[in-house]
PDB file of C-alpha atoms in Angstrom:
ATOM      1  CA  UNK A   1      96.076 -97.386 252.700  1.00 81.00           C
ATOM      2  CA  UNK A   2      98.812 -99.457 250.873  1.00 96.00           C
ATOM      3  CA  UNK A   3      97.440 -98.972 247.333  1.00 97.00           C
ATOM      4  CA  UNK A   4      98.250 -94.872 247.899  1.00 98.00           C
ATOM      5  CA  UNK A   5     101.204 -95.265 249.344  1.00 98.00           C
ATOM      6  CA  UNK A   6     102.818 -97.195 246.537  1.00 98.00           C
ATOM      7  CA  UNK A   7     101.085 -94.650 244.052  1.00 98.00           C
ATOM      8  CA  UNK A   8     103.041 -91.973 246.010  1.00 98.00           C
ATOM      9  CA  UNK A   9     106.120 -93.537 246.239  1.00 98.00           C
ATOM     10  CA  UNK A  10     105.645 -94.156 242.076  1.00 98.00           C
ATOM     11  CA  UNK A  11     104.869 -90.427 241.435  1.00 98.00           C
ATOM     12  CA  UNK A  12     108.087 -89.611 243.505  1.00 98.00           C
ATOM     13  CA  UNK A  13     110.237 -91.886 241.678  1.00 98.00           C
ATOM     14  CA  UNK A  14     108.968 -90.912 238.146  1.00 98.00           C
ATOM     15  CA  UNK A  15     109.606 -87.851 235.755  1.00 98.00           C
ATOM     16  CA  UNK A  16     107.769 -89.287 233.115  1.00 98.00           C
ATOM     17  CA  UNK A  17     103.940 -90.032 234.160  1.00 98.00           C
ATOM     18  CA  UNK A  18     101.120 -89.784 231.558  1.00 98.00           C
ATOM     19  CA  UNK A  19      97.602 -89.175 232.827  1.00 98.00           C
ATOM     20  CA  UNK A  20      94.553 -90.517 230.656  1.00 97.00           C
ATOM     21  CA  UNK A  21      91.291 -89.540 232.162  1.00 97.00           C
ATOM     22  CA  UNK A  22      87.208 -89.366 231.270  1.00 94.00           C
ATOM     23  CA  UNK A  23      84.110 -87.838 232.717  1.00 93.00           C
ATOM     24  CA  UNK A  24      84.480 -89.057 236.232  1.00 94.00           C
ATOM     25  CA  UNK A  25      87.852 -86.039 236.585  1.00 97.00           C
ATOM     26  CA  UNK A  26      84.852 -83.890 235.967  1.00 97.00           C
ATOM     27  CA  UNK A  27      82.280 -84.898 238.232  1.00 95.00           C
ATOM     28  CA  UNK A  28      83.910 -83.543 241.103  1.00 96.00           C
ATOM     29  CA  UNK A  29      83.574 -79.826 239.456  1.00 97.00           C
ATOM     30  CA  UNK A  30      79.477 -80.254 239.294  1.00 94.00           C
ATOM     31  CA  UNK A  31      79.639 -81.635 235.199  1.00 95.00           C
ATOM     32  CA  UNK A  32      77.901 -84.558 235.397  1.00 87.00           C
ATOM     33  CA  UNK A  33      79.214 -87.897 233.267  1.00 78.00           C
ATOM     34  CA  UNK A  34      77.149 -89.263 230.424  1.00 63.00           C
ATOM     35  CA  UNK A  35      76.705 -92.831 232.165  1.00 53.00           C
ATOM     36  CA  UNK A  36      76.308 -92.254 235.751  1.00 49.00           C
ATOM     37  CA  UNK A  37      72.679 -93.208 237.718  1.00 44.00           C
ATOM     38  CA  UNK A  38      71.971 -89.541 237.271  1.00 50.00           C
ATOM     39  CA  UNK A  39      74.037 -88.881 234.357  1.00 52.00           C
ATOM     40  CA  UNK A  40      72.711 -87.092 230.918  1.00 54.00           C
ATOM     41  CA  UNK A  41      72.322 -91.178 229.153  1.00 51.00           C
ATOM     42  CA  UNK A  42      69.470 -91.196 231.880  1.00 51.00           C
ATOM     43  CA  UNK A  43      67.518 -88.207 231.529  1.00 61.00           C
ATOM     44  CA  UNK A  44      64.360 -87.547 229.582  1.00 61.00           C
ATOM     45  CA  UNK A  45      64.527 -86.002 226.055  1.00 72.00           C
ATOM     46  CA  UNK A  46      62.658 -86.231 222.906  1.00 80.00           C
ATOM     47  CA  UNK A  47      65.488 -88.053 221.281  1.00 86.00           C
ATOM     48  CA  UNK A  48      68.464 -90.024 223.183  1.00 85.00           C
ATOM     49  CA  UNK A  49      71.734 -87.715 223.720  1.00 85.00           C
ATOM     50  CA  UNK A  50      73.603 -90.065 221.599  1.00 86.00           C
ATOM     51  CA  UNK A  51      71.385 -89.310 218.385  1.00 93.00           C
ATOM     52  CA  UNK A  52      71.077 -85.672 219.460  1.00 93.00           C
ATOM     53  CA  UNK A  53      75.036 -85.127 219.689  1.00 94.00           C
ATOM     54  CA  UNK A  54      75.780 -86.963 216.307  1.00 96.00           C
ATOM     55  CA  UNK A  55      76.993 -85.380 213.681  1.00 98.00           C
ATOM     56  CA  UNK A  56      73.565 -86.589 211.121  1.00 98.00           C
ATOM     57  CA  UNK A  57      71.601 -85.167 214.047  1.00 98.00           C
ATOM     58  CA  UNK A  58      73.315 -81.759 214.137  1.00 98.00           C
ATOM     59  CA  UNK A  59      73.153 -81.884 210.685  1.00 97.00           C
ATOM     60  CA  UNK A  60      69.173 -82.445 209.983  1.00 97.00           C
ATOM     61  CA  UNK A  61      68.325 -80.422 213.245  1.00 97.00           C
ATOM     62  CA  UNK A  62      70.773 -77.685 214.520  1.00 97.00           C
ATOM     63  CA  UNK A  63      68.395 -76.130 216.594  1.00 96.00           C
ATOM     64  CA  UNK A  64      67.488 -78.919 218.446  1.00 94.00           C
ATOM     65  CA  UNK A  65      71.569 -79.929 218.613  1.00 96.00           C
ATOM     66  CA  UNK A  66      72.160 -76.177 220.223  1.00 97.00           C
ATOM     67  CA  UNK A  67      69.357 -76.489 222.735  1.00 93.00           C
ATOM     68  CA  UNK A  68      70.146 -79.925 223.896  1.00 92.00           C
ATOM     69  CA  UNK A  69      74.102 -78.654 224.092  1.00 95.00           C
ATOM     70  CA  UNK A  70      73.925 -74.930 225.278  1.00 95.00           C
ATOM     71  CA  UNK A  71      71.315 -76.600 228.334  1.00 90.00           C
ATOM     72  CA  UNK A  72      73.561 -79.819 229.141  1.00 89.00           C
ATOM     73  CA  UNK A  73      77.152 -79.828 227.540  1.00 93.00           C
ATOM     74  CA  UNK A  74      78.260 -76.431 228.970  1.00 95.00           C
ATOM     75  CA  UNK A  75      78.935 -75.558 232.773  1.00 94.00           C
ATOM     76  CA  UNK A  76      80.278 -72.131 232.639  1.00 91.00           C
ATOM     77  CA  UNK A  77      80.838 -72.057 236.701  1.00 92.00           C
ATOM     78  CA  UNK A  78      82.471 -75.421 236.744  1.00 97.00           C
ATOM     79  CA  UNK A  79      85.887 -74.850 238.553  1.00 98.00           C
ATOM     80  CA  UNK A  80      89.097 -77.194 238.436  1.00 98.00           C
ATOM     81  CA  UNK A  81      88.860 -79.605 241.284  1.00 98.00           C
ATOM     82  CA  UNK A  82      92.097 -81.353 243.124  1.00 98.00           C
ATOM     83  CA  UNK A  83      92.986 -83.508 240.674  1.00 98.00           C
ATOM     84  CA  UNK A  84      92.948 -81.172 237.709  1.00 98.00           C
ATOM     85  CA  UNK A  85      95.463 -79.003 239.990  1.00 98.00           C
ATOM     86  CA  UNK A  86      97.485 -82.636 241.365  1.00 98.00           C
ATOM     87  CA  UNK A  87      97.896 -82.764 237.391  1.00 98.00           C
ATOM     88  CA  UNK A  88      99.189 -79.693 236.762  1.00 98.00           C
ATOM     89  CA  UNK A  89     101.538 -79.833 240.073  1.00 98.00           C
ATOM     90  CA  UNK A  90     103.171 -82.311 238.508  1.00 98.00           C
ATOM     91  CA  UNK A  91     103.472 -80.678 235.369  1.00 98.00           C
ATOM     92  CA  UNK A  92     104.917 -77.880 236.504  1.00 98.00           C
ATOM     93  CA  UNK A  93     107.315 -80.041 238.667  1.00 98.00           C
ATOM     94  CA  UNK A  94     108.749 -81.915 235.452  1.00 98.00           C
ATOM     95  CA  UNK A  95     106.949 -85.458 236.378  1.00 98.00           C
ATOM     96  CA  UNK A  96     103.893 -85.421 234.453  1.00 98.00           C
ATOM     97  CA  UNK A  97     104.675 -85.531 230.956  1.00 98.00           C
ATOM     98  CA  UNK A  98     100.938 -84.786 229.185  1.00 98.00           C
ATOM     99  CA  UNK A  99      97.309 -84.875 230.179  1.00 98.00           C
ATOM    100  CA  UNK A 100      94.891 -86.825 227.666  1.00 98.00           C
ATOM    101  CA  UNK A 101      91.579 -86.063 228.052  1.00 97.00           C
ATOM    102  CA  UNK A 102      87.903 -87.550 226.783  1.00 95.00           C
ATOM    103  CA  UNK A 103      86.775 -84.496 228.393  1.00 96.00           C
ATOM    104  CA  UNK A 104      85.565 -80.852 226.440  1.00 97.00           C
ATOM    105  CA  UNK A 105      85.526 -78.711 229.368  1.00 98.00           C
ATOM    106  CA  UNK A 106      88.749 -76.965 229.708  1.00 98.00           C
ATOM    107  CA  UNK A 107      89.732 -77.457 233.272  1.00 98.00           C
ATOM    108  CA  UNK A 108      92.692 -79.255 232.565  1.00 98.00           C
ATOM    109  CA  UNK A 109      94.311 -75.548 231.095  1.00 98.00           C
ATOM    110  CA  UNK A 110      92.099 -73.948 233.537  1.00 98.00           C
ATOM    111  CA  UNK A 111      93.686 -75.282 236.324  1.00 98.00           C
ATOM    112  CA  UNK A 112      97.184 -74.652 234.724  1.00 98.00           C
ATOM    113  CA  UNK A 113      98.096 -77.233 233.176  1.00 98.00           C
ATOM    114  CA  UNK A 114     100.082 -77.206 229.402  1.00 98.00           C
ATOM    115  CA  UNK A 115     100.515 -80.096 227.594  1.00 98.00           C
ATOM    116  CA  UNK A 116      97.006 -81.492 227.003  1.00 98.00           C
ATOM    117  CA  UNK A 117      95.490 -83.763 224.304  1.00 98.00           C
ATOM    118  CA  UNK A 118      91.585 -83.442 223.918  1.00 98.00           C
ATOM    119  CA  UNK A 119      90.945 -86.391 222.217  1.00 96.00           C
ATOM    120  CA  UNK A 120      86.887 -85.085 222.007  1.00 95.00           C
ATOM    121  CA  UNK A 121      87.722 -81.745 221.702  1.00 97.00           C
ATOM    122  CA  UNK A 122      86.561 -78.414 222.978  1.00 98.00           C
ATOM    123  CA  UNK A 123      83.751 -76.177 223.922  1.00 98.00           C
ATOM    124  CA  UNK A 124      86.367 -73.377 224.174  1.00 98.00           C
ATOM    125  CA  UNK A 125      86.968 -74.311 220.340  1.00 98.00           C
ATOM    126  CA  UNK A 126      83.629 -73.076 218.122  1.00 98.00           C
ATOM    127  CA  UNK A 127      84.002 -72.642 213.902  1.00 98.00           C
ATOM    128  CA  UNK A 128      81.922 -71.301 210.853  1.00 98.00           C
ATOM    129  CA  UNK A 129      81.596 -73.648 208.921  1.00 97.00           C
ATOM    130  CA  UNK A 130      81.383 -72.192 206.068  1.00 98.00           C
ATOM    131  CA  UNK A 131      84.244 -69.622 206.255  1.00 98.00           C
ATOM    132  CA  UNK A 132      86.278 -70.863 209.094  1.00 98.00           C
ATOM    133  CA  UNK A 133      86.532 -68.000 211.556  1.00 98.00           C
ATOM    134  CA  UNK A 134      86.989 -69.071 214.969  1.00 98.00           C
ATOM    135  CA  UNK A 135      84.580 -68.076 217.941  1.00 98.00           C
ATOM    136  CA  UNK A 136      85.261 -68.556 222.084  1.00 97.00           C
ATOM    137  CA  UNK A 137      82.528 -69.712 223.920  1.00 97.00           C
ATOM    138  CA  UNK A 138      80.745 -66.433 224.921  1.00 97.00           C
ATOM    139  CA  UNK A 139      80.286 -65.785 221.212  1.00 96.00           C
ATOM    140  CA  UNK A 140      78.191 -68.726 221.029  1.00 96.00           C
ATOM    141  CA  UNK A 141      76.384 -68.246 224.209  1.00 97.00           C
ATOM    142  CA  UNK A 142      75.496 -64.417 223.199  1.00 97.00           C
ATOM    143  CA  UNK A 143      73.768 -65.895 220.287  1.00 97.00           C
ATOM    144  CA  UNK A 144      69.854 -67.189 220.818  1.00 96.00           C
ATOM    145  CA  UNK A 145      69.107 -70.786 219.168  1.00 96.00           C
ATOM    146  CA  UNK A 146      71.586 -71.884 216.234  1.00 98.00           C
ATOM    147  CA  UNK A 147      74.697 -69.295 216.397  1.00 98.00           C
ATOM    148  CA  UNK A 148      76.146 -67.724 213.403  1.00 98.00           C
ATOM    149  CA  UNK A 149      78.805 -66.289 211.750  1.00 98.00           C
ATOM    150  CA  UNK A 150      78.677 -62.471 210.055  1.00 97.00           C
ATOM    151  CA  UNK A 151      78.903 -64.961 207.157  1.00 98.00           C
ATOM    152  CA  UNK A 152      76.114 -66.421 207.035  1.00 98.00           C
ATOM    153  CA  UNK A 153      77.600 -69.876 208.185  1.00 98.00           C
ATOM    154  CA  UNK A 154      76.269 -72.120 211.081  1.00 98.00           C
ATOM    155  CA  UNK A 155      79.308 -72.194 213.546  1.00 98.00           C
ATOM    156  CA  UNK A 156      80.143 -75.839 215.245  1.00 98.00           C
ATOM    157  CA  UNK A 157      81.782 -76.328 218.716  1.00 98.00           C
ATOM    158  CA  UNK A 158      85.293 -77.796 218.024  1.00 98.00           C
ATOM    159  CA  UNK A 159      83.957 -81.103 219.758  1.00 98.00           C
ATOM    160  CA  UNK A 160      83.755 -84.670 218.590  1.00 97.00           C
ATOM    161  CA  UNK A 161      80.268 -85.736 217.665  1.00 97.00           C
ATOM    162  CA  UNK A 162      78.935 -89.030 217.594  1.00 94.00           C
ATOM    163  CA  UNK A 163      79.972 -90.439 213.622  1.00 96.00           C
ATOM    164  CA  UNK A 164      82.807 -88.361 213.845  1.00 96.00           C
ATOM    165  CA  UNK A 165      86.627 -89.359 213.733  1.00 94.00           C
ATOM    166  CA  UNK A 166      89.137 -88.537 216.287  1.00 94.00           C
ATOM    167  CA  UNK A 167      91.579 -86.115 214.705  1.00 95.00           C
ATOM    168  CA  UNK A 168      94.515 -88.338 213.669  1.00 96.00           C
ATOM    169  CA  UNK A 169      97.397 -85.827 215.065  1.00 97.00           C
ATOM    170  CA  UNK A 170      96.035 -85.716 218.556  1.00 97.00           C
ATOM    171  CA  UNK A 171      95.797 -89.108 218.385  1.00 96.00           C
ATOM    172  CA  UNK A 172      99.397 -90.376 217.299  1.00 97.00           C
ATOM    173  CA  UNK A 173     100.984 -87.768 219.755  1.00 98.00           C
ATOM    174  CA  UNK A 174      98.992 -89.197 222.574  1.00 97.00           C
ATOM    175  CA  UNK A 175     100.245 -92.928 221.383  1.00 97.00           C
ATOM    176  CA  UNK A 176     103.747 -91.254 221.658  1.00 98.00           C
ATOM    177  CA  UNK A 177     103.282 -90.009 224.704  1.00 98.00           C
ATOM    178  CA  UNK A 178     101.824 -93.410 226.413  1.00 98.00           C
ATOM    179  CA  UNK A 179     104.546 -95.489 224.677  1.00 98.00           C
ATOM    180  CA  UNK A 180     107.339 -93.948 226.441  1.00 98.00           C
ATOM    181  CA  UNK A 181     105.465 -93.194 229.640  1.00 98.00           C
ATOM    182  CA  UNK A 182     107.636 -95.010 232.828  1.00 98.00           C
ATOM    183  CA  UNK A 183     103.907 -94.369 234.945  1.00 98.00           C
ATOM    184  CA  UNK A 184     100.613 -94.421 233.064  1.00 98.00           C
ATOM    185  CA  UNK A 185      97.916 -93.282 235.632  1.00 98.00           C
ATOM    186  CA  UNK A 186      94.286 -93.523 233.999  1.00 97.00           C
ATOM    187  CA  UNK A 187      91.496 -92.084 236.076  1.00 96.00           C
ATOM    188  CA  UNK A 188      87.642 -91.265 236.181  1.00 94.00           C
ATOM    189  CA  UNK A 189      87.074 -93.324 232.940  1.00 92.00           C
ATOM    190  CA  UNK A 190      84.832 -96.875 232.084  1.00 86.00           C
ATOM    191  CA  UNK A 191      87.406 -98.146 229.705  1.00 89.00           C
ATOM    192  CA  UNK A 192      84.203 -98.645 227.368  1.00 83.00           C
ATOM    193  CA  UNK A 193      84.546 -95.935 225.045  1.00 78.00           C
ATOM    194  CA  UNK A 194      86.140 -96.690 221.749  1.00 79.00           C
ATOM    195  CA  UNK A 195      89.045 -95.755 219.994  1.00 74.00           C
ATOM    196  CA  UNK A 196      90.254 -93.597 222.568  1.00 72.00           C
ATOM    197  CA  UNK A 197      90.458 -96.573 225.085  1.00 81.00           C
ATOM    198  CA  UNK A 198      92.136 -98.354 222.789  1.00 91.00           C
ATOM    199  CA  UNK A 199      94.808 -96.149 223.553  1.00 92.00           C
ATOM    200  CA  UNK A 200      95.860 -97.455 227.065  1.00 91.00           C
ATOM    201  CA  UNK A 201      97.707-100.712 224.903  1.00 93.00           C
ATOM    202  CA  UNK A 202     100.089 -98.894 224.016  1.00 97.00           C
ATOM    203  CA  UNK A 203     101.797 -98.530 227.211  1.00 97.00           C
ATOM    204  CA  UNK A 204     104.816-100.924 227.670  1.00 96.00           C
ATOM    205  CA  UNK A 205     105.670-100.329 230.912  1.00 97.00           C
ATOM    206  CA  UNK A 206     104.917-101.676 234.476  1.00 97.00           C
ATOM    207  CA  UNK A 207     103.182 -99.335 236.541  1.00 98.00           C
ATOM    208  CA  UNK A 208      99.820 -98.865 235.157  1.00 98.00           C
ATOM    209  CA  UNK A 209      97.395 -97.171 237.640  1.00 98.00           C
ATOM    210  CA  UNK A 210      93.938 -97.170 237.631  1.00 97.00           C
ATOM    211  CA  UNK A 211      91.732 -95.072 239.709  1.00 97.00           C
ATOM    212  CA  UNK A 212      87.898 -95.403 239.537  1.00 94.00           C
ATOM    213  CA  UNK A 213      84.776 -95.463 241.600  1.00 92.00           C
ATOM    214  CA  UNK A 214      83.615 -98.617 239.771  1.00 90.00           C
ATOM    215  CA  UNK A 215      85.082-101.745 238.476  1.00 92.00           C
ATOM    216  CA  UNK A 216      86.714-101.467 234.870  1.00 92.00           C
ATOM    217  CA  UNK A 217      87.030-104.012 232.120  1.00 91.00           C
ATOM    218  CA  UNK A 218      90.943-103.461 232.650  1.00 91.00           C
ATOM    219  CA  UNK A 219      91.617-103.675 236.184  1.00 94.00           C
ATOM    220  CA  UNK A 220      93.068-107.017 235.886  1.00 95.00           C
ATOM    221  CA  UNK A 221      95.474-105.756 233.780  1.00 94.00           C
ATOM    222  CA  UNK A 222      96.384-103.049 236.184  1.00 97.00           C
ATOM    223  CA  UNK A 223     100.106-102.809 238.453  1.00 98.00           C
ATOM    224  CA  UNK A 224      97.844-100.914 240.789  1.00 98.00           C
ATOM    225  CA  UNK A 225      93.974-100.466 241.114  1.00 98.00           C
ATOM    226  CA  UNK A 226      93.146 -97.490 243.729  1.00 97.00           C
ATOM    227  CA  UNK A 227      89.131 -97.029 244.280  1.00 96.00           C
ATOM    228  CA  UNK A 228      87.351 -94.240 245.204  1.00 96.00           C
ATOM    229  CA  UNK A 229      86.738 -90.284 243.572  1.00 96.00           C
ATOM    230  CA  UNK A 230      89.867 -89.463 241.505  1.00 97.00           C
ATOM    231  CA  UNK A 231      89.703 -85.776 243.412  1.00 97.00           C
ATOM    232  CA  UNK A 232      89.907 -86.644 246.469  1.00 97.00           C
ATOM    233  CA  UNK A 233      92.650 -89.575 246.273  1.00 98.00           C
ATOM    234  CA  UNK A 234      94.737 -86.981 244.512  1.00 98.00           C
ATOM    235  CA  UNK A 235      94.353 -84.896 247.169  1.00 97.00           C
ATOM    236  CA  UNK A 236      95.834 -87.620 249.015  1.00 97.00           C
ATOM    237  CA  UNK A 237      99.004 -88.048 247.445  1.00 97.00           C
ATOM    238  CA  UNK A 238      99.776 -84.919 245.606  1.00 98.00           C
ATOM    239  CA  UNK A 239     100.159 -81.649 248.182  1.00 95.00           C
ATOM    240  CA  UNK A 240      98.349 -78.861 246.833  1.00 92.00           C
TER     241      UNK A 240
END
């Protein structure tokens, strides 16, 4: 397959790759996306996830915010597939230069790798919000219904809701990190979600890669498009 053997031959060449990925880097670990045939946009709830994970919803109804997250925004036996541990090869081999994620799972760090940008945040993350104190995950999970703090406070997963802003810093360091990029690979993502695709036009150079089961709004753009499950063409390319 030509399309992986210049994607090899770019990797080899490169010490300064970027990787921007979504949901589909995920799907290969059993965490299904939001906008997939079977994905959580179309299951059956008593509100839409997008009004349930928005930051008015979680507001007026934190019980019904916890249920709806603690039953279908946390997979505590996903495991890093191959390309979260392709990424963090090349990390650790001084070619890939960060990991920027739409993702709040943690496999990315899980699998090893360092420099990562959550642009959504993190489930691993968790907050009173009244006092500040942090909590890990199993703190929350411990809890029944809405967990709290010894405070008193409601405590909030560290994760972008719906209504929410991106947190600027995150943001201008992964604009930094896509300017200067020599390879930009982006992978497992629709290139619909705004501002974080936004992100990808940025990148000045020539070697933008795009891997993704289906058709993107940007593959025209692309140096190289390479179809087919992000896992298993990293597999491919990358020895593990």
């Amino acid at each position: 397959m030509k399309e992986l053997d210049q994607l090899r031959q770019w990797i080899a060449e490169s010490d300064n790759i970027v990787f921007f990925g979504g949901a589909g880097v995920s799907t290969e670990s059993g965490i299904p996306d939001f906008r997939s045939v079977d994905g959580l946009y179309n299951q059956q709830y008593d509100y839409p996830p997008e009004t349930i994970i928005s930051h008015s919803f979680y507001k007026r109804n934190p019980e019904e915010f916890y249920r709806f997250y603690k039953n279908k925004m946390i997979f505590q036996g996903a495991e890093p597939n191959a390309a979260h541990k392709a990424l963090a090869k090349l990390e650790a081999q001084g070619k890939l230069k960060a990991v920027i994620t739409q993702n709040i799972d943690g496999l990315h760090q899980a699998a090893g790798s360092r420099e990562v940008l959550e642009l959504h945040g993190s489930i691993h993350r968790n907050y009173c919000t009244r006092c500040g104190e942090f909590y890990s995950l199993d703190a929350i999970l411990e809890q029944e219904g809405v967990p709290h703090c010894q405070c008193g406070g409601i405590i909030k997963p560290d994760v972008v809701l719906y209504e929410e802003g991106l947190d600027q810093k995150t943001m201008e360091t992964a604009v930094s990190y896509i300017r200067h990029a020599d390879v930009l690979i982006i992978g497992g993502t629709s290139l619909t979600v705004y501002p974080a695709v936004g992100l990808i036009h940025y990148y000045q150079g020539k070697k933008l890669v795009l891997i993704n089961k289906s058709v993107t709004p940007l593959d025209n753009q692309a140096d190289l498009v390479v179809s087919g499950k992000i896992g298993e063409i990293f597999s491919r390319v990358v020895e593990l």
